[in-house]
Coordinates of C-alpha atoms in Angstrom, one line a residue:
M532 CA 25.9 -0.1 -41.6
R533 CA 24.5 0.0 -45.1
F534 CA 24.6 -2.7 -47.7
L535 CA 22.8 -3.9 -50.8
P536 CA 20.6 -7.0 -50.5
E537 CA 22.7 -8.8 -53.2
A538 CA 25.9 -8.3 -51.1
P539 CA 27.4 -11.7 -50.1
N540 CA 26.6 -13.2 -46.8
G541 CA 29.0 -12.1 -44.1
V542 CA 30.4 -9.1 -46.0
M543 CA 29.9 -6.8 -43.0
D544 CA 31.6 -9.2 -40.6
Y545 CA 34.5 -9.5 -43.1
L546 CA 34.8 -5.7 -43.3
F547 CA 34.7 -5.2 -39.5
I548 CA 37.3 -7.9 -39.0
E549 CA 39.6 -6.4 -41.6
L550 CA 39.2 -3.0 -40.0
M551 CA 40.0 -4.4 -36.6
L552 CA 43.1 -6.2 -37.9
W553 CA 44.3 -3.1 -39.8
G554 CA 43.8 -1.0 -36.6
K555 CA 45.8 -3.6 -34.6
R556 CA 48.7 -3.5 -37.1
E557 CA 48.6 0.3 -36.9
G558 CA 48.8 0.3 -33.1
Y559 CA 45.2 1.1 -32.2
K560 CA 44.0 -0.4 -28.9
W561 CA 40.2 0.0 -29.3
F562 CA 37.6 -0.4 -32.0
N563 CA 34.3 1.4 -31.4
L564 CA 31.3 -0.5 -32.7
G565 CA 29.1 2.4 -31.7
M566 CA 25.9 2.3 -29.6
A567 CA 22.9 -0.1 -29.4
P568 CA 20.1 2.4 -28.8
L569 CA 17.6 1.7 -26.0
S570 CA 19.3 -1.6 -25.0
G571 CA 20.0 -2.1 -21.3
L572 CA 17.4 0.1 -19.9
E573 CA 15.8 -0.8 -16.5
N574 CA 12.3 -2.1 -16.9
D575 CA 10.8 -2.7 -13.4
V576 CA 7.9 -1.0 -11.7
L577 CA 10.2 1.5 -10.0
A578 CA 12.0 2.5 -13.2
P579 CA 11.2 6.0 -14.5
I580 CA 8.4 6.0 -17.2
W581 CA 10.9 7.0 -19.9
N582 CA 13.0 3.9 -19.1
R583 CA 9.9 1.7 -19.4
L584 CA 8.8 3.4 -22.6
G585 CA 12.4 3.0 -24.0
T586 CA 12.4 -0.7 -23.1
F587 CA 8.9 -1.2 -24.8
I588 CA 10.2 0.5 -28.0
F589 CA 13.4 -1.7 -27.9
R590 CA 11.3 -4.8 -27.6
H591 CA 8.5 -3.9 -30.0
G592 CA 9.8 -1.2 -32.3
E593 CA 11.5 -3.5 -34.9
H594 CA 9.2 -2.1 -37.7
F595 CA 10.9 1.3 -37.3
Y596 CA 14.5 0.4 -36.3
N597 CA 16.4 -2.9 -35.9
F598 CA 17.1 -2.3 -32.2
Q599 CA 17.5 -5.9 -31.1
G600 CA 19.2 -7.0 -34.3
L601 CA 21.8 -4.3 -34.0
R602 CA 22.5 -5.3 -30.4
E603 CA 22.7 -9.0 -31.3
Y604 CA 25.0 -8.3 -34.3
K605 CA 27.5 -6.3 -32.2
E606 CA 27.4 -8.9 -29.4
K607 CA 29.2 -11.4 -31.6
F608 CA 32.3 -9.2 -31.4
D609 CA 32.2 -9.5 -27.5
P610 CA 32.2 -5.8 -26.9
K611 CA 32.7 -4.0 -23.7
W612 CA 29.4 -2.2 -23.3
E613 CA 29.4 1.3 -21.6
A614 CA 26.3 3.2 -20.6
R615 CA 25.7 6.5 -22.3
Y616 CA 23.3 9.1 -20.9
L617 CA 21.2 11.9 -22.3
A618 CA 20.2 14.9 -20.2
S619 CA 17.1 16.7 -21.3
P620 CA 14.4 19.0 -19.9
G621 CA 11.5 17.2 -18.3
G622 CA 8.0 16.7 -19.7
L623 CA 7.3 16.0 -23.3
A624 CA 10.5 17.6 -24.6
L625 CA 12.3 14.1 -24.5
P626 CA 10.3 12.5 -27.4
R627 CA 11.1 15.5 -29.7
I628 CA 14.8 15.4 -28.7
L629 CA 14.9 11.6 -29.4
I630 CA 13.2 12.1 -32.8
N631 CA 15.7 14.8 -33.7
I632 CA 18.7 12.5 -32.7
A633 CA 17.2 9.6 -34.6
S634 CA 16.8 11.9 -37.6
L635 CA 20.4 12.9 -37.5
I636 CA 21.6 9.3 -37.2
S637 CA 19.3 8.0 -39.9
G638 CA 19.8 10.8 -42.5
G639 CA 16.3 12.4 -42.0
L640 CA 12.8 11.5 -40.8
K641 CA 12.4 9.1 -43.7
G642 CA 15.2 7.0 -42.3
V643 CA 13.6 7.0 -38.9
V644 CA 10.3 5.5 -40.0
A645 CA 11.4 3.3 -42.9
K646 CA 13.8 0.3 -42.9

């Protein structure tokens, strides 16, 4: 979701609602809001280290990415959340893979580290 700061309040809500209504008229049964990265990970002492690290980033990584805000925004549409999994080699390959995925989604490394 991209918008200019001078865009009117609620413009994204309006666009999504219009898209949903159009889809309904066209016979679509689902509207996919996409993912909310790192939300919903286990964070207890028995959880794998990567889960605990992901939960930490979700809670404290707002400077780099609006993890919580994105989840909260999508929540107002009462979505049906479904878990998604990523299989990767063990060890330190996972951080590199996650950076590569974030770069693809954000349009490059600059988009990963800058809001």
